[in-house]
mmCIF file of C-alpha atoms in Angstrom:
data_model
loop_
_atom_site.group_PDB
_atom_site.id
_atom_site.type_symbol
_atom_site.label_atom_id
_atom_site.label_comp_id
_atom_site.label_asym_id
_atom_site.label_seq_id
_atom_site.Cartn_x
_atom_site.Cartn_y
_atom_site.Cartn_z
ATOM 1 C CA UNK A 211 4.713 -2.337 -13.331
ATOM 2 C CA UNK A 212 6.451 -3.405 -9.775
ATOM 3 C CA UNK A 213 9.666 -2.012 -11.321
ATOM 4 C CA UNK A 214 7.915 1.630 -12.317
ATOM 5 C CA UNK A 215 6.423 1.770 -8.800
ATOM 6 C CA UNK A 216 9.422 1.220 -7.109
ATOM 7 C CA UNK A 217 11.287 3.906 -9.601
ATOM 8 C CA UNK A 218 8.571 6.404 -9.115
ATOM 9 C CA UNK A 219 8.286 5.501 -5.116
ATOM 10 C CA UNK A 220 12.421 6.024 -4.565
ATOM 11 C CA UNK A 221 11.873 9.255 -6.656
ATOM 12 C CA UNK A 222 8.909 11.102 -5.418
ATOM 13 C CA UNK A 223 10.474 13.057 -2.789
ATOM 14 C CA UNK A 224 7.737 14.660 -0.816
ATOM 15 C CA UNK A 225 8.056 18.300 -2.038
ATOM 16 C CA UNK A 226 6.169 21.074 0.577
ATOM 17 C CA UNK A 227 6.586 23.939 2.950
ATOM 18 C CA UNK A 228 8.739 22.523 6.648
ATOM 19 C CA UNK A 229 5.798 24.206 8.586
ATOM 20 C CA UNK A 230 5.606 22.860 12.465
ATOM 21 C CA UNK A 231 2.501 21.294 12.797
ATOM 22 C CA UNK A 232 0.637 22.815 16.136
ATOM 23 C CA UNK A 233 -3.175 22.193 15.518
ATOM 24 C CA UNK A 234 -3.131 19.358 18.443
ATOM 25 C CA UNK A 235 -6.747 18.807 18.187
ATOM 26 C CA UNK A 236 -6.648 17.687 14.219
ATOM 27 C CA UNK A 237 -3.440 15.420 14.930
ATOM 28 C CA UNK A 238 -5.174 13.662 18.240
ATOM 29 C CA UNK A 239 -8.483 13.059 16.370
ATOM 30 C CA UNK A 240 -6.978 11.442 13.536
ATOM 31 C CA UNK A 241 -5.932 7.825 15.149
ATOM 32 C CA UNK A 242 -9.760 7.261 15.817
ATOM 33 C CA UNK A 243 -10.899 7.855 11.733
ATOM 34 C CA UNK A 244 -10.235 5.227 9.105
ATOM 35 C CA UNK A 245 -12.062 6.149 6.304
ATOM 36 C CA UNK A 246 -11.607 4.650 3.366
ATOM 37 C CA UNK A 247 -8.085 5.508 1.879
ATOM 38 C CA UNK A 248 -5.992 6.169 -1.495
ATOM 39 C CA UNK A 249 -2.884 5.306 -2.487
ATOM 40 C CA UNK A 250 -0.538 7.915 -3.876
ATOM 41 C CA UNK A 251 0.624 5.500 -6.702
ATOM 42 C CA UNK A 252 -2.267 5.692 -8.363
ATOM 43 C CA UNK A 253 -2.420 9.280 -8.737
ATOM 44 C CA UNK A 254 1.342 9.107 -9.562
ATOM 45 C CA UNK A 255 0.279 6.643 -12.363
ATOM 46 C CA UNK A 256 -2.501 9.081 -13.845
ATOM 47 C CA UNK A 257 -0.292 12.061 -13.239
ATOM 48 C CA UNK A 258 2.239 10.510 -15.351
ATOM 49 C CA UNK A 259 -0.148 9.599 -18.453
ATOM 50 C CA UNK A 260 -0.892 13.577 -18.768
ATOM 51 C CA UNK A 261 2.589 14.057 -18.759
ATOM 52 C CA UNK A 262 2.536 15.836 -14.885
ATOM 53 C CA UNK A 263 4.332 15.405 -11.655
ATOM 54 C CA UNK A 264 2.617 14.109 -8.782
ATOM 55 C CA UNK A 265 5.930 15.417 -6.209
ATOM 56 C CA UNK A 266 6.002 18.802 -7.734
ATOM 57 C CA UNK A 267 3.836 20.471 -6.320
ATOM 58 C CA UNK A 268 2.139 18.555 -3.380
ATOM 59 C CA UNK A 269 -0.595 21.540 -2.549
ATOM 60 C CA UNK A 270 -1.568 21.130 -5.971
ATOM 61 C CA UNK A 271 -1.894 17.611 -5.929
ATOM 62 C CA UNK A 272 -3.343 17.003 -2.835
ATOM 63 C CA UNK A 273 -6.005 20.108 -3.401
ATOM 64 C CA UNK A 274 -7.313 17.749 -6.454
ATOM 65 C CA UNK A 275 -7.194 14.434 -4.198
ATOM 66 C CA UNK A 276 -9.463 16.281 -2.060
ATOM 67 C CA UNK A 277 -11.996 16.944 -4.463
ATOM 68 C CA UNK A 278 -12.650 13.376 -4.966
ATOM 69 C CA UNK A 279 -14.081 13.216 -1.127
ATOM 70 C CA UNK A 280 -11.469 10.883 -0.137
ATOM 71 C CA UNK A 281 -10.648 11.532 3.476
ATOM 72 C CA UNK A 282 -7.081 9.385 3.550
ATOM 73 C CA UNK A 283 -4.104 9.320 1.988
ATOM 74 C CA UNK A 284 -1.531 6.588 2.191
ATOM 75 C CA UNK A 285 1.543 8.178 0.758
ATOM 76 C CA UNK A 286 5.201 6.552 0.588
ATOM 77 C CA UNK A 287 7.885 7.923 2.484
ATOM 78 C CA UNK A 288 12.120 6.795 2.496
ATOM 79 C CA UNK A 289 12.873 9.021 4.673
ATOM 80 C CA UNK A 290 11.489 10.721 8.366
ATOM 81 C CA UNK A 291 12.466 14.502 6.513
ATOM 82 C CA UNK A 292 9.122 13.812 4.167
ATOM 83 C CA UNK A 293 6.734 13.022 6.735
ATOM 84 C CA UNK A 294 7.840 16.556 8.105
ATOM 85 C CA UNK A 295 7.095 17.963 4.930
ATOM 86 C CA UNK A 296 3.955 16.605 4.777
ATOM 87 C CA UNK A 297 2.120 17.134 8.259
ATOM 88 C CA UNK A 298 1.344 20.709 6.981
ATOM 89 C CA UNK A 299 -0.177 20.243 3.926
ATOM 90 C CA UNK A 300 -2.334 17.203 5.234
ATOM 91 C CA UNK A 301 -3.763 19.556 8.201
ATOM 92 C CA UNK A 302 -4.546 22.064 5.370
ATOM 93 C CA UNK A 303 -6.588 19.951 3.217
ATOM 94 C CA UNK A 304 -8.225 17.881 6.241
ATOM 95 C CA UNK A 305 -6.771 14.788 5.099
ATOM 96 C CA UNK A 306 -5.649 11.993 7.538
ATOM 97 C CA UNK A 307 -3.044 9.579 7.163
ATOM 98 C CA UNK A 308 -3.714 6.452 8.782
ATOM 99 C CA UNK A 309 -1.378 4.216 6.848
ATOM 100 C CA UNK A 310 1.686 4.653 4.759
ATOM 101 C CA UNK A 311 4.046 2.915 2.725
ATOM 102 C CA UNK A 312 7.637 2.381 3.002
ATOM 103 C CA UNK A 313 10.588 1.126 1.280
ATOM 104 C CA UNK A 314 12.714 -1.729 2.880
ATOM 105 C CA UNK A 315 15.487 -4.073 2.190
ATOM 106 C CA UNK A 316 15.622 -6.917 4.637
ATOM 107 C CA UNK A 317 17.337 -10.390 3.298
ATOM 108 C CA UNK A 318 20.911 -8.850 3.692
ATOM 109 C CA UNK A 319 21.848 -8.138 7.303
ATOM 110 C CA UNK A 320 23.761 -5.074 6.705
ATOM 111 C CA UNK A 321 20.834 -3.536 4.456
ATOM 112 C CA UNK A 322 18.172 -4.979 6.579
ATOM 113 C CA UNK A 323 20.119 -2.731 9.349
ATOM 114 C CA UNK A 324 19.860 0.517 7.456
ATOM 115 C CA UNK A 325 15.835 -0.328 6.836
ATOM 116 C CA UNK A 326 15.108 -0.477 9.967
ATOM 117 C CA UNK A 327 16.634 2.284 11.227
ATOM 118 C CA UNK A 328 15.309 4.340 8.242
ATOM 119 C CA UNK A 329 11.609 2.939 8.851
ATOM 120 C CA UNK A 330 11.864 3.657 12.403
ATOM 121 C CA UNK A 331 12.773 7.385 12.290
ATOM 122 C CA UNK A 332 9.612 7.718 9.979
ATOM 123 C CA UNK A 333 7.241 5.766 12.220
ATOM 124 C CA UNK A 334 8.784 8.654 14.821
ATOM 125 C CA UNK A 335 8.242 11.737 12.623
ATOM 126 C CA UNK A 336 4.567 9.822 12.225
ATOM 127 C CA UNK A 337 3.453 10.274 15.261
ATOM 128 C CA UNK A 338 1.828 13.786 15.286
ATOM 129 C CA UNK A 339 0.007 12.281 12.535
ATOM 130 C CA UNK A 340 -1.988 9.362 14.334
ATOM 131 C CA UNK A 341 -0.865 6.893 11.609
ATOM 132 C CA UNK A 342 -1.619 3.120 12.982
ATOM 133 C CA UNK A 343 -0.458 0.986 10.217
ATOM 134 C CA UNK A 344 2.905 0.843 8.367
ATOM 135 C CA UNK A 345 3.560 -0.854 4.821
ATOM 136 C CA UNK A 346 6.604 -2.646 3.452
ATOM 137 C CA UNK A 347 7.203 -4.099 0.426
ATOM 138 C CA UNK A 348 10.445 -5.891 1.343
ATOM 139 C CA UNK A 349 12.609 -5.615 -2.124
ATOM 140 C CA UNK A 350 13.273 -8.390 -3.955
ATOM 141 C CA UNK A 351 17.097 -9.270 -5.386
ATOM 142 C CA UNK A 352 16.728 -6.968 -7.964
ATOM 143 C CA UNK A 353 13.262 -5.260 -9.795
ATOM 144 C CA UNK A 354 12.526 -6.548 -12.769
ATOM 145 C CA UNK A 355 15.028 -9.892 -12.490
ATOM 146 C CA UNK A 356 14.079 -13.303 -12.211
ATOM 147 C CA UNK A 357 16.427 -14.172 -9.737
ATOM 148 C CA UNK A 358 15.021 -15.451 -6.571
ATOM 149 C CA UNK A 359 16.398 -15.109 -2.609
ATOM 150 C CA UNK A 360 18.217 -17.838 -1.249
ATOM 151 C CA UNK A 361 16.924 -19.959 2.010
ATOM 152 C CA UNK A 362 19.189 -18.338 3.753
ATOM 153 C CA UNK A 363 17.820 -14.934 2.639
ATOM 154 C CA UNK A 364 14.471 -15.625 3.174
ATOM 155 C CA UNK A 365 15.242 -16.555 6.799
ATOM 156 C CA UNK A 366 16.941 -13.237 7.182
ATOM 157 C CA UNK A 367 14.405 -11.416 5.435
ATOM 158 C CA UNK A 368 11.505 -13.024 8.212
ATOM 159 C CA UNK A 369 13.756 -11.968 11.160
ATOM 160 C CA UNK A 370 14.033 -9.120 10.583
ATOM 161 C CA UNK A 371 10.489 -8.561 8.977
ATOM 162 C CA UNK A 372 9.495 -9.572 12.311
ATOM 163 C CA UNK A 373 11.783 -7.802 14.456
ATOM 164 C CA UNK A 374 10.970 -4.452 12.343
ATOM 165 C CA UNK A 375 7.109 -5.132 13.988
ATOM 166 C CA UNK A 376 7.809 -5.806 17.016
ATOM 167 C CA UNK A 377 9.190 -2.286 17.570
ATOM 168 C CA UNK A 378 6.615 -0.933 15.505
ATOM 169 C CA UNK A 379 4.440 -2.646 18.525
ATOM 170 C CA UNK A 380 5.926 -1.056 20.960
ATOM 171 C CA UNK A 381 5.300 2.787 18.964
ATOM 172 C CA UNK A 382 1.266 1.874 19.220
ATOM 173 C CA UNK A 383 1.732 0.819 15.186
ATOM 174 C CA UNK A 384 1.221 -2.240 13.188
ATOM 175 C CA UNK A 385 3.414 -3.564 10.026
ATOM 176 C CA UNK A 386 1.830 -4.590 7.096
ATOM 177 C CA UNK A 387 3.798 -7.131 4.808
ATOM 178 C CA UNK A 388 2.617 -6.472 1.837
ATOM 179 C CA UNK A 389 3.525 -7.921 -1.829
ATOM 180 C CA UNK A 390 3.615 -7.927 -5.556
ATOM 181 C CA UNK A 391 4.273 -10.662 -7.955
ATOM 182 C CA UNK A 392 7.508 -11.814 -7.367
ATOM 183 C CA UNK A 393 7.074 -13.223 -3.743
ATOM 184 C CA UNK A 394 4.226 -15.509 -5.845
ATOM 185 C CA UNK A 395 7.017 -17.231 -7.798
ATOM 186 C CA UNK A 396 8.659 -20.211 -7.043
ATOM 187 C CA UNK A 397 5.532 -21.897 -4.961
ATOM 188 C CA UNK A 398 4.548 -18.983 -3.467
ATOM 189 C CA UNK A 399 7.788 -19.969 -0.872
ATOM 190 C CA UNK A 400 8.770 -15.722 -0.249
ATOM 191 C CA UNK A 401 5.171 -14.817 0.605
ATOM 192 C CA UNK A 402 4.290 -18.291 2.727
ATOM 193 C CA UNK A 403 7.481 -17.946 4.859
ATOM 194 C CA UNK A 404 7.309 -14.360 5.106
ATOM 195 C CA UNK A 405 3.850 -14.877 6.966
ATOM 196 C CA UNK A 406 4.874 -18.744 8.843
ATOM 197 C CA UNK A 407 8.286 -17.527 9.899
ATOM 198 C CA UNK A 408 6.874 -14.100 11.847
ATOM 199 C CA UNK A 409 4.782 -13.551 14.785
ATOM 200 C CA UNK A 410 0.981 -12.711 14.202
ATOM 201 C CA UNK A 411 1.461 -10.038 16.596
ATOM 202 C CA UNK A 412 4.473 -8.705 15.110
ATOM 203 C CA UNK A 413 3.558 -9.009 11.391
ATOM 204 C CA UNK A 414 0.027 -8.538 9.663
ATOM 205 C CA UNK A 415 -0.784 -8.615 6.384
ATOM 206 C CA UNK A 416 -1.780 -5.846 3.460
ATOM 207 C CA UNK A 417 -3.647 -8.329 1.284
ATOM 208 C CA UNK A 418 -2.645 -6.243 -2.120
ATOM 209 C CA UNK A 419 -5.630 -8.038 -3.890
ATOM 210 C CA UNK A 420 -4.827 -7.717 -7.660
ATOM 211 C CA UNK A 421 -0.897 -8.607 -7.734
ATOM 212 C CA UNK A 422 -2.196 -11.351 -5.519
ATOM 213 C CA UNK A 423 -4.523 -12.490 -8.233
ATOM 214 C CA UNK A 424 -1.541 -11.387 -11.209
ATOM 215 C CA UNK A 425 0.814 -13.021 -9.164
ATOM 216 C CA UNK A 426 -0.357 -16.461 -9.310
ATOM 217 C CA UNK A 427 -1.246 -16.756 -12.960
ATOM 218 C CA UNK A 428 -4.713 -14.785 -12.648
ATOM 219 C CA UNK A 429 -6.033 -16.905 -10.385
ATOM 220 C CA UNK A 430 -9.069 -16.373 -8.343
ATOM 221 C CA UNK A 431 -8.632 -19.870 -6.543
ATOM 222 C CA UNK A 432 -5.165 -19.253 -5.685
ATOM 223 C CA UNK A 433 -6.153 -15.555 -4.133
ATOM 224 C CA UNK A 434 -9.093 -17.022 -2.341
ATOM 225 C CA UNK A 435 -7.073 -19.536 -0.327
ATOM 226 C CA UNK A 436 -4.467 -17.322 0.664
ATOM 227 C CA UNK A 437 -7.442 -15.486 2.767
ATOM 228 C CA UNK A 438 -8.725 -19.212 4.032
ATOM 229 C CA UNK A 439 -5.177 -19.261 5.026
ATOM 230 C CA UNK A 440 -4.629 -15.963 6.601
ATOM 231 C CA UNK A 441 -7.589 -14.034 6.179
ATOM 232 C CA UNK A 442 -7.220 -13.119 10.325
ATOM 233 C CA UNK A 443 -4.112 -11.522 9.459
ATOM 234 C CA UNK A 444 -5.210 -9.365 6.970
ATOM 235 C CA UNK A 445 -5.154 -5.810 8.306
ATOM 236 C CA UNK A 446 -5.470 -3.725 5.172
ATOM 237 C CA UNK A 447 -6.806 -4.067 1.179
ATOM 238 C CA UNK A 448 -4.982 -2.487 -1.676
ATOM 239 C CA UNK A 449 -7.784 -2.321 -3.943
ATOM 240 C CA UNK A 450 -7.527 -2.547 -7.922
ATOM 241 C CA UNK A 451 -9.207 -4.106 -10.475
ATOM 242 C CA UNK A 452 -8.772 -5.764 -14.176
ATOM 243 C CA UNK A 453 -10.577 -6.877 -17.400
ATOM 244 C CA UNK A 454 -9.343 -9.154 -19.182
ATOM 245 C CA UNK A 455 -6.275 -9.127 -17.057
ATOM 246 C CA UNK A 456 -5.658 -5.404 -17.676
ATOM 247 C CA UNK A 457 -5.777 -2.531 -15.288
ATOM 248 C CA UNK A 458 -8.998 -0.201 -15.203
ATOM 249 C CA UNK A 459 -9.355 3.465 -14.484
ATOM 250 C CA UNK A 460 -11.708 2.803 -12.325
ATOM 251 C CA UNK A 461 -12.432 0.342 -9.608
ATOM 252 C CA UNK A 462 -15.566 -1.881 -10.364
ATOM 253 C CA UNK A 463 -16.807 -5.137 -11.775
ATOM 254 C CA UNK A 464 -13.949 -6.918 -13.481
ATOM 255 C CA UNK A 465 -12.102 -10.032 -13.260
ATOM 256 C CA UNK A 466 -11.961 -10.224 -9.304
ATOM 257 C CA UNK A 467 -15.138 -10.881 -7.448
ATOM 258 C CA UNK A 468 -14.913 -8.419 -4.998
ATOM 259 C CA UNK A 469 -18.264 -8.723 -3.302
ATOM 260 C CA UNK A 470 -17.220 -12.755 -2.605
ATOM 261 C CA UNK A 471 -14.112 -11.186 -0.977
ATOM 262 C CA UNK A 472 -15.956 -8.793 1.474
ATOM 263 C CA UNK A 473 -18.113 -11.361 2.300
ATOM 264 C CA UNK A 474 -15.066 -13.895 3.120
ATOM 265 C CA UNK A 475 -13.972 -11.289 5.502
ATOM 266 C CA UNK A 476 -17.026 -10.346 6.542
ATOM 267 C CA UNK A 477 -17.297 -14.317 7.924
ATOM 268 C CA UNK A 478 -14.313 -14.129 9.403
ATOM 269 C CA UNK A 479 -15.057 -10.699 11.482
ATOM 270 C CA UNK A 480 -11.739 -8.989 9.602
ATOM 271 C CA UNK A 481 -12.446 -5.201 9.156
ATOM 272 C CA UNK A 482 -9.611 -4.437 7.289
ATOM 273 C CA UNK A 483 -8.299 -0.778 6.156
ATOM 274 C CA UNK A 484 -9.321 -0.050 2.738
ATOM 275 C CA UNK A 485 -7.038 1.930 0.169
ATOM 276 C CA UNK A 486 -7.461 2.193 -3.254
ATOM 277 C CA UNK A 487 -4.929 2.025 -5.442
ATOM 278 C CA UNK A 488 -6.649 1.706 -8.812
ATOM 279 C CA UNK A 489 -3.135 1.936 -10.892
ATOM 280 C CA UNK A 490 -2.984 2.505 -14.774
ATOM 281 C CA UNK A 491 -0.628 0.951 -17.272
ATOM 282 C CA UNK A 492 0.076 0.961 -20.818
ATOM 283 C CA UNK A 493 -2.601 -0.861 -22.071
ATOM 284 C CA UNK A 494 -5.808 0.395 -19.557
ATOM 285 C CA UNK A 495 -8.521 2.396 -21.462
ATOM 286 C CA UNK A 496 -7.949 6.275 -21.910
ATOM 287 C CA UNK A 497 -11.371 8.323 -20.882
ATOM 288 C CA UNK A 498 -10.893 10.152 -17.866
ATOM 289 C CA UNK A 499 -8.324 12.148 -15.224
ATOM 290 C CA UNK A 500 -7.511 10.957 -11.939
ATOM 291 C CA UNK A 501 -10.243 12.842 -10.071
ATOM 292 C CA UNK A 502 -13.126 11.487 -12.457
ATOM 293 C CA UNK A 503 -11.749 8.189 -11.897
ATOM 294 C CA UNK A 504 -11.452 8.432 -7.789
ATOM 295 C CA UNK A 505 -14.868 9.658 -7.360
ATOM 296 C CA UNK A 506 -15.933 6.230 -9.519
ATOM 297 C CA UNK A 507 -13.933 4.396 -7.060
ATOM 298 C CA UNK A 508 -15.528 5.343 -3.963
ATOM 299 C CA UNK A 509 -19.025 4.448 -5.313
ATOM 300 C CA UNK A 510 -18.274 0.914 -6.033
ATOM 301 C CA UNK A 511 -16.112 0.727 -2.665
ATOM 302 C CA UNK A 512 -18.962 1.571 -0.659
ATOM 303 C CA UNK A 513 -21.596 -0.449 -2.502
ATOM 304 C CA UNK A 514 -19.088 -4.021 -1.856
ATOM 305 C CA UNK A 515 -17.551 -3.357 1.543
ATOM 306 C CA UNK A 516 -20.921 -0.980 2.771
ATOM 307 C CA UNK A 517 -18.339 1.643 4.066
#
């Protein structure tokens, strides 16, 4: 599934109206609200099992994301034009944005180059928008290989992981390395020296809970060290949950004790950003649409984490 969220992430252009956004008011209040948030993959991933397109029409789609009562949206931008697009459409339906998602490509220097650039002319057009906390998956060799990144790489891939948050820093925003499966192979060594090889205050972490728990054989013991190990640098949640190893509609009891993981970061005074992303694939159950599902989610988010 980290190859069709990549595919759908590099082709979901954001598709609205270039309106300037001029309601000051709505943009200044939103850097103060983080309410619990939603992921647009998920709704890409629902969208796609009906046989619609989340990108084509974004008033549409965001008019039923709405409906749900979710108050924040975490899209996924590659380039500054989107956000642009965007602004508009989030004033309309009173939705605030106060993370996103973005693509980068960091263990090759001339690539890593183009990334940053690219990531900082978004963070830019974002800041209308209030948006505090910034996303990257940094990509592996290739999706969907099993080829892993040299030393060397990884040591380029750190510097310039952290040097990508240190001017985030200085734009009033935080980066949020985040990761699927692949950084778990291989002893963990891409995810561990992503996190030992950066600054604390340059680099947090988006603790993306279930390819955590995927990634390291479905283990809860290997997911619950890695917050004994940096739990304090845990900044944000991507929440999803499994039976039996397989995706749910909706987010609730499963295979990951959720409740023992609010309470580890409950201990350790973290109050990260929530965001579901409750993803489908081929083999999750069949029995509702995307805004049946969402409005599930938010009742078992607030019952664990008492948002």
């Amino acid at each position: 599934m980290s190859q069709s969220r990549r595919q759908f992430l590099n082709t979901a252009a954001v598709a609205a109206g270039a309106a300037v956004l001029t309601d000051s008011a709505w943009a200044e209040n939103q850097a103060a609200l983080f309410p619990v948030s939603c992921n647009q993959y998920s709704w890409i991933t629902f969208y796609a099992r009906e046989g619609r397109d989340w990108a084509a029409d974004q008033d549409v789609s965001l008019t039923e994301f709405a409906s749900t009562g979710i108050k924040a949206y975490e899209p996924a931008f590659n380039h500054a034009e989107e956000v642009t697009k965007l602004l508009p459409l989030l004033k309309k339906h009173q939705l605030v944005m106060p993370s996103v998602y973005v693509n980068t490509s960091l263990h090759q220097a001339d690539e890593a180059s183009k990334s940053l650039e690219s990531v900082l002319a978004i963070a830019d057009a974002l800041k209308p928008a209030g948006t505090k906390i910034i996303v990257t998956n940094p990509n592996p060799i290739k999706w969907g290989s099993g080829e892993n990144k040299s030393d060397i790489e990884l040591a380029e891939q750190a510097k310039n992981l952290d040097k990508l948050g240190a001017e985030l820093k200085k734009r009033g925003m935080s980066l949020a390395y985040h990761t699927h499966d692949v950084e778990l192979r291989a002893a963990a060594r891409e995810f561990h020296h992503m996190l030992l090889a950066t600054n604390p205050s340059n680099v947090s972490l988006c603790l993306d809970v279930h390819w955590v728990y995927r990634g390291s054989g479905n283990s809860q013991v290997a997911l619950f060290d890695i917050v004994k190990l940096y739990g304090k640098r845990i900044i944000e949640l991507h929440l999803r949950q499994s039976k039996a190893g397989i995706w749910q509609e909706t987010f609730g009891e499963g295979d990951i004790d959720y409740p023992r993981l609010a309470q580890m970061l409950n201990d350790l005074n973290v109050k990260p950003h929530l965001v579901l992303e409750q993803c489908l694939e081929k083999t999750s159950p069949k029995t509702m649409n995307g805004v049946e599902a969402h409005k599930i989610d938010m009742v078992y988010v607030k019952k664990v984490f008492g948002v």
